[in-house]
Structures are given as C-alpha cells and as structure tokens.
Coordinates of C-alpha atoms in Angstrom, one line a residue:
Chain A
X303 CA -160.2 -60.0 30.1
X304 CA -156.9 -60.9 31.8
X305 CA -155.8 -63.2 34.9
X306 CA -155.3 -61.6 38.0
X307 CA -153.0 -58.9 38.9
X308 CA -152.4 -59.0 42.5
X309 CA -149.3 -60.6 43.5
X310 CA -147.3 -59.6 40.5
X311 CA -143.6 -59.5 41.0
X312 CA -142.3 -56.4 40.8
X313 CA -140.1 -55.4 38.5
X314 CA -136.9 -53.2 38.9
X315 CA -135.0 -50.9 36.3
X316 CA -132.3 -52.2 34.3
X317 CA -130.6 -50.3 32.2
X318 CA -130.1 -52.7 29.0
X319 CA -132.1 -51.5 26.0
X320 CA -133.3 -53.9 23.1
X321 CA -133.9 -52.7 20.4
X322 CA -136.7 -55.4 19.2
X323 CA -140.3 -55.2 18.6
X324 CA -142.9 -58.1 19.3
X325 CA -145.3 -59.3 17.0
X326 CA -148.4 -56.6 16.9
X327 CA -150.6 -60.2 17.8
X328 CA -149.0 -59.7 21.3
X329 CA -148.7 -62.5 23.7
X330 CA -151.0 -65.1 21.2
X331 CA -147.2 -64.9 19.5
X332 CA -143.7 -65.3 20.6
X333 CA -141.1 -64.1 18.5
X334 CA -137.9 -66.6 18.4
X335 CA -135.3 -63.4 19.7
X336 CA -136.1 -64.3 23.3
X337 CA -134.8 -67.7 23.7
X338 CA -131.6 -66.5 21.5
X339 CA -130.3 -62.9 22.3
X340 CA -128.0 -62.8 24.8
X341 CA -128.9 -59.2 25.9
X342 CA -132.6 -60.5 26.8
X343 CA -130.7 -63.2 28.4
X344 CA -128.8 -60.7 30.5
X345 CA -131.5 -58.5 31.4
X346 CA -133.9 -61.3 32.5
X347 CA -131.1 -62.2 35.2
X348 CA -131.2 -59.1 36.1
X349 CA -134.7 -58.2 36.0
X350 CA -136.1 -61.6 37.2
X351 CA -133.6 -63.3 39.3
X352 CA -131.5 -60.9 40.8
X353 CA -134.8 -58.5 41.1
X354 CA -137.9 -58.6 43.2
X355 CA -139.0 -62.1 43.0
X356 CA -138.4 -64.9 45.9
X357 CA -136.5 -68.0 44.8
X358 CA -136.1 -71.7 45.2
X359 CA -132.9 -72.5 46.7
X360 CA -133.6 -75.8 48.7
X361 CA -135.3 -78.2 51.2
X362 CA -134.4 -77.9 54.6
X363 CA -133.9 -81.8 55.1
X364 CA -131.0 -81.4 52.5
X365 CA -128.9 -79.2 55.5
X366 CA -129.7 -81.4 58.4
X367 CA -126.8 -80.4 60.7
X368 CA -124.9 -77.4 61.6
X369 CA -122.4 -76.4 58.9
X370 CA -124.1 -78.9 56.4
X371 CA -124.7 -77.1 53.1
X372 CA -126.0 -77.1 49.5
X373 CA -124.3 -75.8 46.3
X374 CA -127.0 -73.2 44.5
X375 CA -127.6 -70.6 41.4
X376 CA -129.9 -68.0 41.7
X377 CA -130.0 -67.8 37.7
X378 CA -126.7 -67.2 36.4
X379 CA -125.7 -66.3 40.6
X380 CA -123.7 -68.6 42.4
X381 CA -125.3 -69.4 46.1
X382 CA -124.4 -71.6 49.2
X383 CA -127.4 -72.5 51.5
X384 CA -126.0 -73.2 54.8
X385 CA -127.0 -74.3 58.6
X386 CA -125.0 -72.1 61.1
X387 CA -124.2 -72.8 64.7
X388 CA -127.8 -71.5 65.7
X389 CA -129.4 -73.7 63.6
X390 CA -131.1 -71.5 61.2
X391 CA -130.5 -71.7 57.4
X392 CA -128.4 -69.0 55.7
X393 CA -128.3 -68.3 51.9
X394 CA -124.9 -66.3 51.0
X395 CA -123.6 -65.7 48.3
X396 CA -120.7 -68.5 47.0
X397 CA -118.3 -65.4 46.2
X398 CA -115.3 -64.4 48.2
X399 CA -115.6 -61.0 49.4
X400 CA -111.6 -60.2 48.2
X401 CA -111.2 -61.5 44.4
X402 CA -114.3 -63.0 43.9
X403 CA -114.1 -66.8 43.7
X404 CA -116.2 -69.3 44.7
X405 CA -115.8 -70.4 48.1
X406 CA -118.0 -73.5 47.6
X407 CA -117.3 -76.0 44.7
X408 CA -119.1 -79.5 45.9
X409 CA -122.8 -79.7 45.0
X410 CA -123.4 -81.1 49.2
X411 CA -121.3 -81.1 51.9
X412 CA -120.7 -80.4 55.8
X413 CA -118.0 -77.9 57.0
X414 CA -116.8 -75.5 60.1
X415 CA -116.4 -72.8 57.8
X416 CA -115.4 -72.0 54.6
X417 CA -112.2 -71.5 53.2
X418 CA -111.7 -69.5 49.9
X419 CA -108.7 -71.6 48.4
X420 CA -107.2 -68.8 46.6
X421 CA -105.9 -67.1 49.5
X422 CA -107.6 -68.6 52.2
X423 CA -109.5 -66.2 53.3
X424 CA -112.1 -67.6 55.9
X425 CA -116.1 -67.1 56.4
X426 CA -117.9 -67.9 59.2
X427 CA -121.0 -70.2 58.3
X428 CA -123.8 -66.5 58.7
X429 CA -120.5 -65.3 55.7
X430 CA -119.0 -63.2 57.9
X431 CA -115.0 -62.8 57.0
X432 CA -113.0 -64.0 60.6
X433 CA -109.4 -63.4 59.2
X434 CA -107.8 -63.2 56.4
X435 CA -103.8 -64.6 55.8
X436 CA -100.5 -62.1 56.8
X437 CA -103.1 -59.6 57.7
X438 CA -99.9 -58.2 59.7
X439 CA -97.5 -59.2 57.0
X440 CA -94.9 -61.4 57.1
X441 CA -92.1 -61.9 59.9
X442 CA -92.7 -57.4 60.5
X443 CA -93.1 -56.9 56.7
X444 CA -96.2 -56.0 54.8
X445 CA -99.4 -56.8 56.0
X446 CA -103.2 -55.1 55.6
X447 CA -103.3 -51.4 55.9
X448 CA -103.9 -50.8 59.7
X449 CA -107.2 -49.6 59.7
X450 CA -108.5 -52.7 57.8
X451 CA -111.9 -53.7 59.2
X452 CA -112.9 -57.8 58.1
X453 CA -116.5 -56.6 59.5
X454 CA -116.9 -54.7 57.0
X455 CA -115.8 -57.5 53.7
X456 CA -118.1 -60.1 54.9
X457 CA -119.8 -62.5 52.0
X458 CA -123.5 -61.4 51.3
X459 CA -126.4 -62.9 53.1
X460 CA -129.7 -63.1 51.1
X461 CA -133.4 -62.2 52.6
X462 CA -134.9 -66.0 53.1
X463 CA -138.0 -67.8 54.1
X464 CA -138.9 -71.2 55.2
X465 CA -141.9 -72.5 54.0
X466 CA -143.1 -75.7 55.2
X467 CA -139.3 -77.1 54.9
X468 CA -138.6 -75.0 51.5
X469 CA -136.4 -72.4 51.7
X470 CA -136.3 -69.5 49.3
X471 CA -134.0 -66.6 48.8
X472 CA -134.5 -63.1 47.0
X473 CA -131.4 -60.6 46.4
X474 CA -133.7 -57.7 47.2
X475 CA -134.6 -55.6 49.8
X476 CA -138.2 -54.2 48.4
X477 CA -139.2 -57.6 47.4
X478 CA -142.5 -58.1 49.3
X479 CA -143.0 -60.8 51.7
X480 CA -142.8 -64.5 50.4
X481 CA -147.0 -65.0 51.3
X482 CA -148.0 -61.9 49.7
X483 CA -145.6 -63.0 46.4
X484 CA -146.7 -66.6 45.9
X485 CA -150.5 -65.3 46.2
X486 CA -153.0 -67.8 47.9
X487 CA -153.5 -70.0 44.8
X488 CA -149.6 -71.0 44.5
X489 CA -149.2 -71.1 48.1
X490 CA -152.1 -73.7 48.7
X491 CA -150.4 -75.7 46.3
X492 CA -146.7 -75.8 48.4
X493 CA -148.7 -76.5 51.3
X494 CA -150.6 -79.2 50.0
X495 CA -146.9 -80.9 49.4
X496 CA -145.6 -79.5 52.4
X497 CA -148.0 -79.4 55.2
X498 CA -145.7 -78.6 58.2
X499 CA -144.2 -82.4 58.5
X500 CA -140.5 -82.9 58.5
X501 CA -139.3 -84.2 55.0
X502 CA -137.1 -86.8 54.1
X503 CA -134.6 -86.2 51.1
X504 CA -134.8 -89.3 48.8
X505 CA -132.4 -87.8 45.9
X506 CA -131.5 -86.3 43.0
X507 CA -131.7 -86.1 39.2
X508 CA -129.7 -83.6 37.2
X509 CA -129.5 -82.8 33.4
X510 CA -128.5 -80.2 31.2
X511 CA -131.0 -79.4 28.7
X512 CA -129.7 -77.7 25.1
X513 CA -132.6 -75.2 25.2
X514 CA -133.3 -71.6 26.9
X515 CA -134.7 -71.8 30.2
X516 CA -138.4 -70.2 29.1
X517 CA -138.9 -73.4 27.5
X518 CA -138.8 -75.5 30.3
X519 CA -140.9 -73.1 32.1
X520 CA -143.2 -73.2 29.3
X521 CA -143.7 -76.9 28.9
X522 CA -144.3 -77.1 32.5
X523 CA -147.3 -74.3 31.7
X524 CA -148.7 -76.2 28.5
X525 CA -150.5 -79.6 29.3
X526 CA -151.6 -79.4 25.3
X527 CA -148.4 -81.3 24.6
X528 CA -149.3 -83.7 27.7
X529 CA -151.2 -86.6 26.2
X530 CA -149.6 -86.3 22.5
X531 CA -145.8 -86.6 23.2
X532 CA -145.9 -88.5 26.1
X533 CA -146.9 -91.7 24.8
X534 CA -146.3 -93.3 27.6
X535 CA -149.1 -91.2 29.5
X536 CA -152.2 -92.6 27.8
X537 CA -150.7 -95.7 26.7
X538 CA -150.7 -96.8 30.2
X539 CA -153.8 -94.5 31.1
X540 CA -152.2 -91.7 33.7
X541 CA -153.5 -88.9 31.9
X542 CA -155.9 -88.5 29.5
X543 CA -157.3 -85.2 27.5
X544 CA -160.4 -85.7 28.6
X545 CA -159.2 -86.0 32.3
X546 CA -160.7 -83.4 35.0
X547 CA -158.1 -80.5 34.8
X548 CA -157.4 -77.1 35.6
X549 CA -155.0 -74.6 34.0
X550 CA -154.8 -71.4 36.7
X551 CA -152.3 -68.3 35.7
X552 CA -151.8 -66.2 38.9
X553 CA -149.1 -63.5 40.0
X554 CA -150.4 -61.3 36.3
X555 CA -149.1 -64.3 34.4
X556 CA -146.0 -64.9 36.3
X557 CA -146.9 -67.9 38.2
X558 CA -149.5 -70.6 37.6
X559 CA -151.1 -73.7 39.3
X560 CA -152.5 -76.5 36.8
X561 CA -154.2 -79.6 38.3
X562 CA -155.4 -83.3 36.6
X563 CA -156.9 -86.0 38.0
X564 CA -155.4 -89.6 37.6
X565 CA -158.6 -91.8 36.5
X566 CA -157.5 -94.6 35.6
X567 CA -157.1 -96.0 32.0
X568 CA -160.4 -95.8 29.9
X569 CA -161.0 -96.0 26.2
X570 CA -163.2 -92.5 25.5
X571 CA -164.0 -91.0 22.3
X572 CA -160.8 -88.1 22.8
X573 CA -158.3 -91.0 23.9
X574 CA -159.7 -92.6 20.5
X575 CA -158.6 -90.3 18.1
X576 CA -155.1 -90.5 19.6
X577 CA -152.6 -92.5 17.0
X578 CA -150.4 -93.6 19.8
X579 CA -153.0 -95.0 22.5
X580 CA -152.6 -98.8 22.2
X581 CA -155.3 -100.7 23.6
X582 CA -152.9 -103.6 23.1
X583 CA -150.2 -102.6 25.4
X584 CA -150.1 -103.8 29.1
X585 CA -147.3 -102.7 31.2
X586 CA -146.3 -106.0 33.2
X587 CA -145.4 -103.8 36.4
X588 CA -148.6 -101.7 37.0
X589 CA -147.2 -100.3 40.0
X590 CA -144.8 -98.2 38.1
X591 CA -148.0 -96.3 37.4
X592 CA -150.6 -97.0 40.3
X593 CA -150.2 -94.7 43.1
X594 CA -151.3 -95.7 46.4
X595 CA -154.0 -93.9 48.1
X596 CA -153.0 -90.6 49.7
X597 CA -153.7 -87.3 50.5
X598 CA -154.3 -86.0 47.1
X599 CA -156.3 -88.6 46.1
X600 CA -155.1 -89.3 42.0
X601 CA -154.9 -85.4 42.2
X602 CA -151.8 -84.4 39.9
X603 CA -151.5 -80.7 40.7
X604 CA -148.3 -78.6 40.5
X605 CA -147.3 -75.1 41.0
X606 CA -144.6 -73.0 38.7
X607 CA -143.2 -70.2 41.4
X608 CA -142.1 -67.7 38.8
X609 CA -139.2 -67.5 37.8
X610 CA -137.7 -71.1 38.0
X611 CA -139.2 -73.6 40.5
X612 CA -142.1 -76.1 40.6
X613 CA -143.8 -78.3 43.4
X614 CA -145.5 -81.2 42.1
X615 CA -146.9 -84.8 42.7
X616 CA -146.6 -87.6 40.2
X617 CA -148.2 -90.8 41.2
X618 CA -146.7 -90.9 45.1
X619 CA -143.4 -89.1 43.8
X620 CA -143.2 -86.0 45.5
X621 CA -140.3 -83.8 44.0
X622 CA -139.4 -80.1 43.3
X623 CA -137.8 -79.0 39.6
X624 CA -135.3 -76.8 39.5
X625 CA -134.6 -74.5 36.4
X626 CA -130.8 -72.9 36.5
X627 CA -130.1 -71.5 33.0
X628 CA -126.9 -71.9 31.5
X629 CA -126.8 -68.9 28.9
X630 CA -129.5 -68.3 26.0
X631 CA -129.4 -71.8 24.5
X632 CA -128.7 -74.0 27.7
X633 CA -130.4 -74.8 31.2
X634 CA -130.0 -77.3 33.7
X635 CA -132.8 -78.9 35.3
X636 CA -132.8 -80.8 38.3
X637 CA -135.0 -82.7 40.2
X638 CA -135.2 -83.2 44.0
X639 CA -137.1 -86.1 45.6
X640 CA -138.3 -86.5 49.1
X641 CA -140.5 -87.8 51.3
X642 CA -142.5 -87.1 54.9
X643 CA -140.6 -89.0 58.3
X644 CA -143.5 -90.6 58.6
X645 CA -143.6 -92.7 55.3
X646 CA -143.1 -96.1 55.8
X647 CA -141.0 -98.2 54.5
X648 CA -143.5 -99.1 51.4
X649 CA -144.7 -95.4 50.7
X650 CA -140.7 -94.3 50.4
X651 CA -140.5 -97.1 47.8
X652 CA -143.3 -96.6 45.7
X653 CA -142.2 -92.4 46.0
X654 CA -138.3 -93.9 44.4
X655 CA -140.7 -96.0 42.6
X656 CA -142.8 -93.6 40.7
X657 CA -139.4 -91.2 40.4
X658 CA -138.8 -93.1 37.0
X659 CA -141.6 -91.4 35.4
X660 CA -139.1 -88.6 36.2
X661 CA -135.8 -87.2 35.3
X662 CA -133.4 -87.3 32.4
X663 CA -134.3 -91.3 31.3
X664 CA -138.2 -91.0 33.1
X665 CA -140.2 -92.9 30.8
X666 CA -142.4 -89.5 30.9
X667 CA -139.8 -86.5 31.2
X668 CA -137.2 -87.8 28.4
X669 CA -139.5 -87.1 25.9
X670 CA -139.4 -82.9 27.3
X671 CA -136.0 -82.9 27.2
X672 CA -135.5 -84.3 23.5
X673 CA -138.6 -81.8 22.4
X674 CA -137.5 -79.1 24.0
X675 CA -133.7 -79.5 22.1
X676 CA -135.9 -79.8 18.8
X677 CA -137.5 -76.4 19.4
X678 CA -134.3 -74.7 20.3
X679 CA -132.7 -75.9 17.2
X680 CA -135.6 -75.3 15.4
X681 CA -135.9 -71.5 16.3
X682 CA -132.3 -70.7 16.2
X683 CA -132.6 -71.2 12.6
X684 CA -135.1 -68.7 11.9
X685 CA -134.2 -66.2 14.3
X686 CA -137.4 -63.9 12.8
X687 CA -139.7 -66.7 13.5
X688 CA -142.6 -66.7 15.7
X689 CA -144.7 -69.1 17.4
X690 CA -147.8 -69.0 17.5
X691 CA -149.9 -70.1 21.5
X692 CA -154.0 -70.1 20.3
X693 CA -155.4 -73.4 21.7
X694 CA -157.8 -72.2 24.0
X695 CA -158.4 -69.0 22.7
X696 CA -156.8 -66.0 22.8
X697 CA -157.2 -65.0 26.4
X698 CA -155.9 -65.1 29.9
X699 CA -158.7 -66.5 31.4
X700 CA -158.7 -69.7 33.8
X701 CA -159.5 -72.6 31.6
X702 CA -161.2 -75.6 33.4
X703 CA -160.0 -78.2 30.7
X704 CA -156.9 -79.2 29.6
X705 CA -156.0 -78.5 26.0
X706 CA -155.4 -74.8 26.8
X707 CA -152.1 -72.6 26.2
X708 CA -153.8 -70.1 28.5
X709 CA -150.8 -70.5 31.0
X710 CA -147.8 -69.5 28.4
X711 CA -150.0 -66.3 27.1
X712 CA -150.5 -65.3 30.5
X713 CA -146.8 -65.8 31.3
X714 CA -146.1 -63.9 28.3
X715 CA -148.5 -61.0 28.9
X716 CA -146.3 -60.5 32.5
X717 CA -143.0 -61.0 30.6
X718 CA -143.6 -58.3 27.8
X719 CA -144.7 -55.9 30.5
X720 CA -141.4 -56.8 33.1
X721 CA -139.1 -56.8 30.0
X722 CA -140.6 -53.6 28.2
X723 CA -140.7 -55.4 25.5
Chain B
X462 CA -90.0 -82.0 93.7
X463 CA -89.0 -85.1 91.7
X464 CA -88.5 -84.5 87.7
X465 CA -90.3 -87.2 86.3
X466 CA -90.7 -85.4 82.4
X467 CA -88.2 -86.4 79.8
X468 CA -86.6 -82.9 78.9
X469 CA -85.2 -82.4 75.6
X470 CA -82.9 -79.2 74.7
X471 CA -84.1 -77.0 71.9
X472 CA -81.9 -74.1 71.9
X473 CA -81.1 -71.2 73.4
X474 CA -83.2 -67.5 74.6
X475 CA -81.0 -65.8 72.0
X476 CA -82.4 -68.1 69.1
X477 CA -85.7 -66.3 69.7
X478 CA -86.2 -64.2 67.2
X479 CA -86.5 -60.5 68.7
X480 CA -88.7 -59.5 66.0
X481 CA -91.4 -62.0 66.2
X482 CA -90.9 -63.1 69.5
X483 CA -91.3 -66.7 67.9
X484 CA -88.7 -69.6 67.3
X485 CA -90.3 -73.1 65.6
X486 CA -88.7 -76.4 66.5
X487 CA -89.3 -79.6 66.4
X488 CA -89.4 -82.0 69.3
X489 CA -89.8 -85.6 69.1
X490 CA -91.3 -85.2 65.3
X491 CA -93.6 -82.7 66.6
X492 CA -93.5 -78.9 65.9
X493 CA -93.0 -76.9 68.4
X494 CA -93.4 -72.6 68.8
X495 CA -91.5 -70.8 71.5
X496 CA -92.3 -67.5 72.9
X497 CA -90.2 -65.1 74.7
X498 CA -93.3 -62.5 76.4
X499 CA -92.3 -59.1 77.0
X500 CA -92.0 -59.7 80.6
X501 CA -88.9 -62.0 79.9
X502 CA -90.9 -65.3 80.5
X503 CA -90.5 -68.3 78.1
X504 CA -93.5 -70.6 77.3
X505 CA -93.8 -73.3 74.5
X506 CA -96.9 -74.5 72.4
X507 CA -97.7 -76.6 69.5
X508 CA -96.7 -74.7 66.7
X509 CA -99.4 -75.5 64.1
X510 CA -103.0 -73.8 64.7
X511 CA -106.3 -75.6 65.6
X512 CA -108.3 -74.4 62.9
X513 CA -106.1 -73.9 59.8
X514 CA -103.0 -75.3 58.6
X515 CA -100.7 -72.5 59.4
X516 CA -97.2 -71.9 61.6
X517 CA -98.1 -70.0 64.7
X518 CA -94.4 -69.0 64.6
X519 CA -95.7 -66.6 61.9
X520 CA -98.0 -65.1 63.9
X521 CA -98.1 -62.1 66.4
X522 CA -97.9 -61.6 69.7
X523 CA -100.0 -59.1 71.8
X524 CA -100.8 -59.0 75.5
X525 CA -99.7 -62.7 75.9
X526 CA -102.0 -63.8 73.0
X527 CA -100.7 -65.6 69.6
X528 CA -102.6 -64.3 66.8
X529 CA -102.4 -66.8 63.5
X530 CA -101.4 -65.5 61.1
X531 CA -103.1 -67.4 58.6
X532 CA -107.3 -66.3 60.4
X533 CA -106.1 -64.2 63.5
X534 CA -107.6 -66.6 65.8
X535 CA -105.9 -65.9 69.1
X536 CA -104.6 -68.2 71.6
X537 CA -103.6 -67.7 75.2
X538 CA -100.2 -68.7 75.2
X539 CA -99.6 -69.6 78.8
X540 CA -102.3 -71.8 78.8
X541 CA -103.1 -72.7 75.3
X542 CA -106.6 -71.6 75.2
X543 CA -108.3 -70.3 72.3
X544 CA -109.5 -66.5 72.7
X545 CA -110.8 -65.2 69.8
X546 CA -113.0 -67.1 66.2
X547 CA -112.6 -68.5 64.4
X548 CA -110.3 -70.9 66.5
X549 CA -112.1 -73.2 68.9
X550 CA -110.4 -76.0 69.8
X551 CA -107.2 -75.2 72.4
X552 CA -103.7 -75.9 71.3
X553 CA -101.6 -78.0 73.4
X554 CA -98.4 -76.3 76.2
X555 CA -95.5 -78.0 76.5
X556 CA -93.5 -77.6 79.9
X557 CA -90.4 -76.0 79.5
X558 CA -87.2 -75.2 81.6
X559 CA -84.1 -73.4 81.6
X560 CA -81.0 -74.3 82.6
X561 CA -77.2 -73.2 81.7
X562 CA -79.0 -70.8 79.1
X563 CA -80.4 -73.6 77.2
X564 CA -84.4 -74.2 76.8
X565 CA -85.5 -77.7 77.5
X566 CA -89.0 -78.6 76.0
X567 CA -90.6 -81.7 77.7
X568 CA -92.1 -84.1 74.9
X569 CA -95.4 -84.4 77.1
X570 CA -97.4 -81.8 77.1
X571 CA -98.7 -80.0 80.2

C-alpha cells in the first residue's frame, strides 16, 4: 500500500546520469550519497526547482506598493518578486538579460525600475528591457547594430499564483495549475492560515544551516524526533507523544500535512518514560507557551509544499519556512512572520511573542539546526552509509499517531522515482 | 515687450556641434544642453535626464525629440516633455535668445 498518487509533481528529463544504486530495502533506507554528491545536487535543481513544481516566493504584504520588491531563490535561481504600476505582483528573474548579473542585490526594497549596475541597462518593473546605454554609440561612433530590438532581451517573467496573500512561482510552462498541484489536503492547510484576510508582515529570521536541504525537509516530516530533542517541548508541556496527531503524505510522497494538538502539560505514562521531562521545572513566563484562543483551537498543523516551503502555526505564531539550499552541504532557512489586519494590538504581541519558540536562538528550533549539522557531519564521513526510517512500519500509509517516519518514506518513494534513482 | 529675464551668454551657433546637434554648458551652476533642430531653430534644456544620471548632450536627436543616450527615453525638446519610457518626469526649457550671433540662456527656466 502506498499514499496517494494524484497530484504528483511531474517530473521533467534531465540529462545528468548517476551512476549509484539505492539500498535493495528501498525507501525504509536512505543511502548518505544524496545529501553529498554534487551531481544529485545539480540534478535536483533541475529536476525539482527549475521543473514542474510551484514554489514559495513570498507574501504579498511584503510588496505593499508599486515598485516595492523582495530579493528570492528559486533553489540555486536568483528571483525578484515585484509590484508593477498595475498593481499586480511579478516574479522575474534577478538576471540581466545582456551579461547576466544580478539586477537586485538588497534582500527588500522599493524602486521605479531596475538598474543593472554593470552597464546600466534598465528593466521595467513586468522586466521588460526600456534602453540600454550608447545604444547609438558615442558622439556618431559605435552604437547597437541597427536592427537591435530591446523587446526582444527583456528579463524573464515566471508563471505565478496568489493564494490567499502567498505568492508562488514555477519556471515552467506544463506545470499544472497551483490547486490541482498542492492537492486538497495541503491546500486546506494554507487556507486555514490564510483565509482571504489581508496579512500583516511582522518579520524575519534567517540562518544558514551546515546541512543539505533534504534534511530540513525531513525534520519538518518526522515528529519522532519531536518530544525527544526538543526538551523544551515536554518540559513545558506543548507537545507530548501521546498528543492527538496526524502524519498525512500527499502529492505520491512529495508533500505532506502533519497535525498535533496542544493539550496542555500532563504527566501520562509515555511522557514518563521520557529522561528529560522535569516535573520540577516551571517556566516563570507561561505565556511564552500559552496561546490565546483562536481559530485553530491548540491545533498545531503545518503543510510541507514540496520542494521547499511550509505553512505552520506555533502557539499564535503564524510564519512560513523557507528552505534555499546553498550547495550539497549548506541551506539557508528563513522564517517569515505575520499577522491578519485585524489583530489587535495583544494578538500581534503574543504572535512576536510565541516567534521565540522559532528561528536560529528559538528555544524549540535551535536544537534542529545543531542536529541537523550533527547528521551532515556525521554522514559525510561514511559516504556508503545508510540510514535506516522504520518507526511506524514500513509503509506509506497515513498514520494517526505521532511517532511515525511514514512522512520521510513517502517523500522518498516520490524522490527515487523523480530522480531515477 | 519689457525683458524682465536675466540673460546670460553661453556661446555662439557655431559651437554647436554639427554632429550631434548638442552643445553642454553650464549656466549659473546648472547644466545646460543646447540644440540647433534641423529647421535652424535654437532651444535649451536641462542637460541631465529625469530618470538616469546621464548627459542629454550625448544623446540623439530625431524629429525634434532628445533621445538619452543612457535608456532612450525621449523628450520633446521644445517643450521639455517626456515622450517615450522609461522617462516620466519632464525636464526643465530654458528661454533663450540671440543676439550679435551670441546665444543667451536665461537662468529661469520657462
């Protein structure tokens, strides 16, 4: 038995052959080659990234005005979302259409147009090329052959979507459309966060992690490690193994929705066995953890849109992650915080509030970022290694608990097939 | 009619170059471009374009239009309108005169 199938990102053809061999166990193992070879690196940015998949780029509260924009990668591809004079958001390429620099080097920003600095050539803000320097030459002298068209060197503009105040982008033409791709689980999800109201951006967090970018994608589809490396989880009773939960692979694998309940803190017989619950700590500012009643009701659900975005709730902190990778052995991560216009004053708080569970120093997410350096390290050392993803069984199969890995095999049953591997 | 405009001398019709059709100068601290049309007719604007930092002294002129040279944004050069993207904003005309073959560029612009 497998997950479902419908909504599977399609895959294009790349021509980059590997010459490697998984484990016969198949996706219950993952052999340590793909989070080090640079030629599966390659051809997942190719395959995945550049290929038939939509992807994260932004919120539209980040580009509030005309000629506002935000710095992006698509994987390893720079990108510029932008807000032209019609008021609709653009995602172009951050490439100049003569050499190929970036036109864009400042994370956020508000312009008229841009302005390659090499030698100037200039985009409108839809990246089409108005004119480009001594395009007649100099004083009668040199000059752009005649028949020089600047319609016809303008900068890429990608498909896009706006859901709910997300925007997304995909490089491809034969991608199908964002609804059909997301598939209903996934897209419940991002309308649960995003039901139609305007957001508020509240800010960022950025890191660079030292480990491939599957690994944060991983840990985001594996709450085994949930309750045993974050301490501070059942310590101060957020999240317990025993807590309702739901582990969901959709898109073949690909993309995945997993759900838990925050109950309160309660001394059970699985919290028991636990060597770092403490019945003896008390956090002295209980509102760091304590949400305040809202529409998901202590509901801690969160969607991975394959390949490198997640929607999620912690506590009243509403945030998408962000994976860029950075080569084999490096990704960036980076959080995005915001709020509905119709928080008040107290609910925008507690959302800043509840942020420092997140991020590079969260008193939750530092502890992923250290592990996840630890595995790298670990693997690159014994490049023939394997891991080995069992708890739960060996299937695909929605699990209704928590202490599952069914989400990574699932992911890794769709990667083996879109990789050829 | 009374002349009221201070009027400063800049040079001469010769001084514009026949190649260009352009001649930059500076008038109270302020550049200045001067055009000689193909109808004979002498006209003055700012010299420095709206929308990029470039000379429009550099540019080209076609049909009574300056193109930058730096974009080709186009400006009407009798009235200092901008024509053609990605200029917007118009550039400023300076009233000019000539008298004993010498241009005279009045610091206030029309």
């Amino acid at each position: 038995m497998s997950c479902t199938h419908e909504n599977k990102p399609d895959v294009i053809e790349v021509p980059i052959t590997i010459n490697r061999r998984w484990p016969e166990e198949g996706y219950t193992r993952i052999p340590a080659w793909v989070y080090t070879d640079p030629a599966i690196y390659k051809k997942e940015m190719d395959v995945f990234f550049a290929g038939d998949t939509w992807n994260y780029v932004g919120l539209e509260c980040e580009v509030p005005e005309v000629g506002s924009y935000k710095r992006q990668w698509i994987g390893d591809r720079p990108v510029i979302m932008v807000r032209n004079e019609e008021g609709d958001i653009n995602v172009i390429e951050n490439r100049c259409a003569h050499k190929g620099a970036q036109i864009c080097w400042q994370n956020t920003g508000k312009v008229k147009d841009f302005t390659c600095p090499y030698h100037q050539w200039n985009y409108d803000l839809d990246g089409n090329l108005q004119g480009i320097p001594f395009r007649r030459g100099a004083l009668g002298k040199g000059g752009m052959p005649k028949d020089f068209d600047v319609k016809k060197f303008g900068i890429n503009r990608l498909r896009t979507v706006n859901r709910g105040g997300s925007i997304w982008a995909t490089f491809s033409d034969t991608a199908p459309d964002f609804e059909t791709y997301c598939g209903e689980e996934v897209l419940a999800e991002i309308d649960h966060m995003l039901p139609g109201k305007k957001l508020r951006l509240l800010g960022y967090s950025r890191q660079l992690i030292p480990s491939n970018w599957k690994m944060y994608l991983e840990n985001l589809k594996d709450p085994y490690h949930a309750t045993l490396l974050h301490s501070f989880y059942i310590t101060f009773g957020l999240w317990r193994a025993d807590s309702k939960s739901e582990c969901i692979p959709t898109g073949g694998g690909a993309h995945s929705v997993m759900v838990s309940h925050n109950e309160g803190k309660k001394k059970t017989e699985a919290t028991a066995e636990m060597e770092r619950f403490r019945d003896d700590l008390q956090i002295l500012d209980a509102e760091t953890v304590t949400p305040r009643a809202e529409f998901n009701r202590g509901r801690v659900g969160g969607a991975w849109v394959f390949p490198a975005a997640q929607f999620g709730i912690q506590a009243n902190s509403l945030k998408t992650r962000h994976v860029i990778p950075r080569g084999p052995d490096s990704h960036e991560l980076v959080f995005t915080y915001y709020g509905y216009e119709d928080d008040d004053e107290d609910m925008t708080r507690l959302r800043l509030k509840h942020a420092n569970l997140l991020g590079p120093a969260g008193f939750v997410s530092m502890d992923d970022s250290e592990m996840l350096k630890q595995v790298q390290t670990g693997i690159s050392g014994y490049p023939e290694s394997v891991s080995v993803v069992e708890m739960g069984g060996r299937d695909t199969e929605p699990a209704d608990y928590m202490v599952s890995e069914v989400l990574i095999r699932a992911f890794y049953q769709y990667y083996r097939e879109a990789m050829e591997l | 009619m009374t002349d009221t405009l201070s009027w400063i001398a800049v040079g001469t019709p010769a001084e514009i170059s026949p190649d260009t059709g352009t001649l930059r100068v500076v008038v109270e601290g302020e550049a200045v471009c001067l055009y000689k049309l193909e109808d004979g007719s002498i006209h003055a604007t700012q010299d420095r374009c709206s929308h990029g930092n470039a000379s429009l002294a550099e540019g080209y002129i076609e049909d009574g239009l300056i193109e930058c040279p730096l974009h080709q944004g186009c400006f009407d050069i009798r009235t200092g309108e901008a024509v053609t993207a990605p200029c917007k904003a118009p550039i400023k005309v300076y009233p000019i005169k000539i008298e004993n073959d010498t241009i005279y560029v009045s610091g206030e612009p029309a």
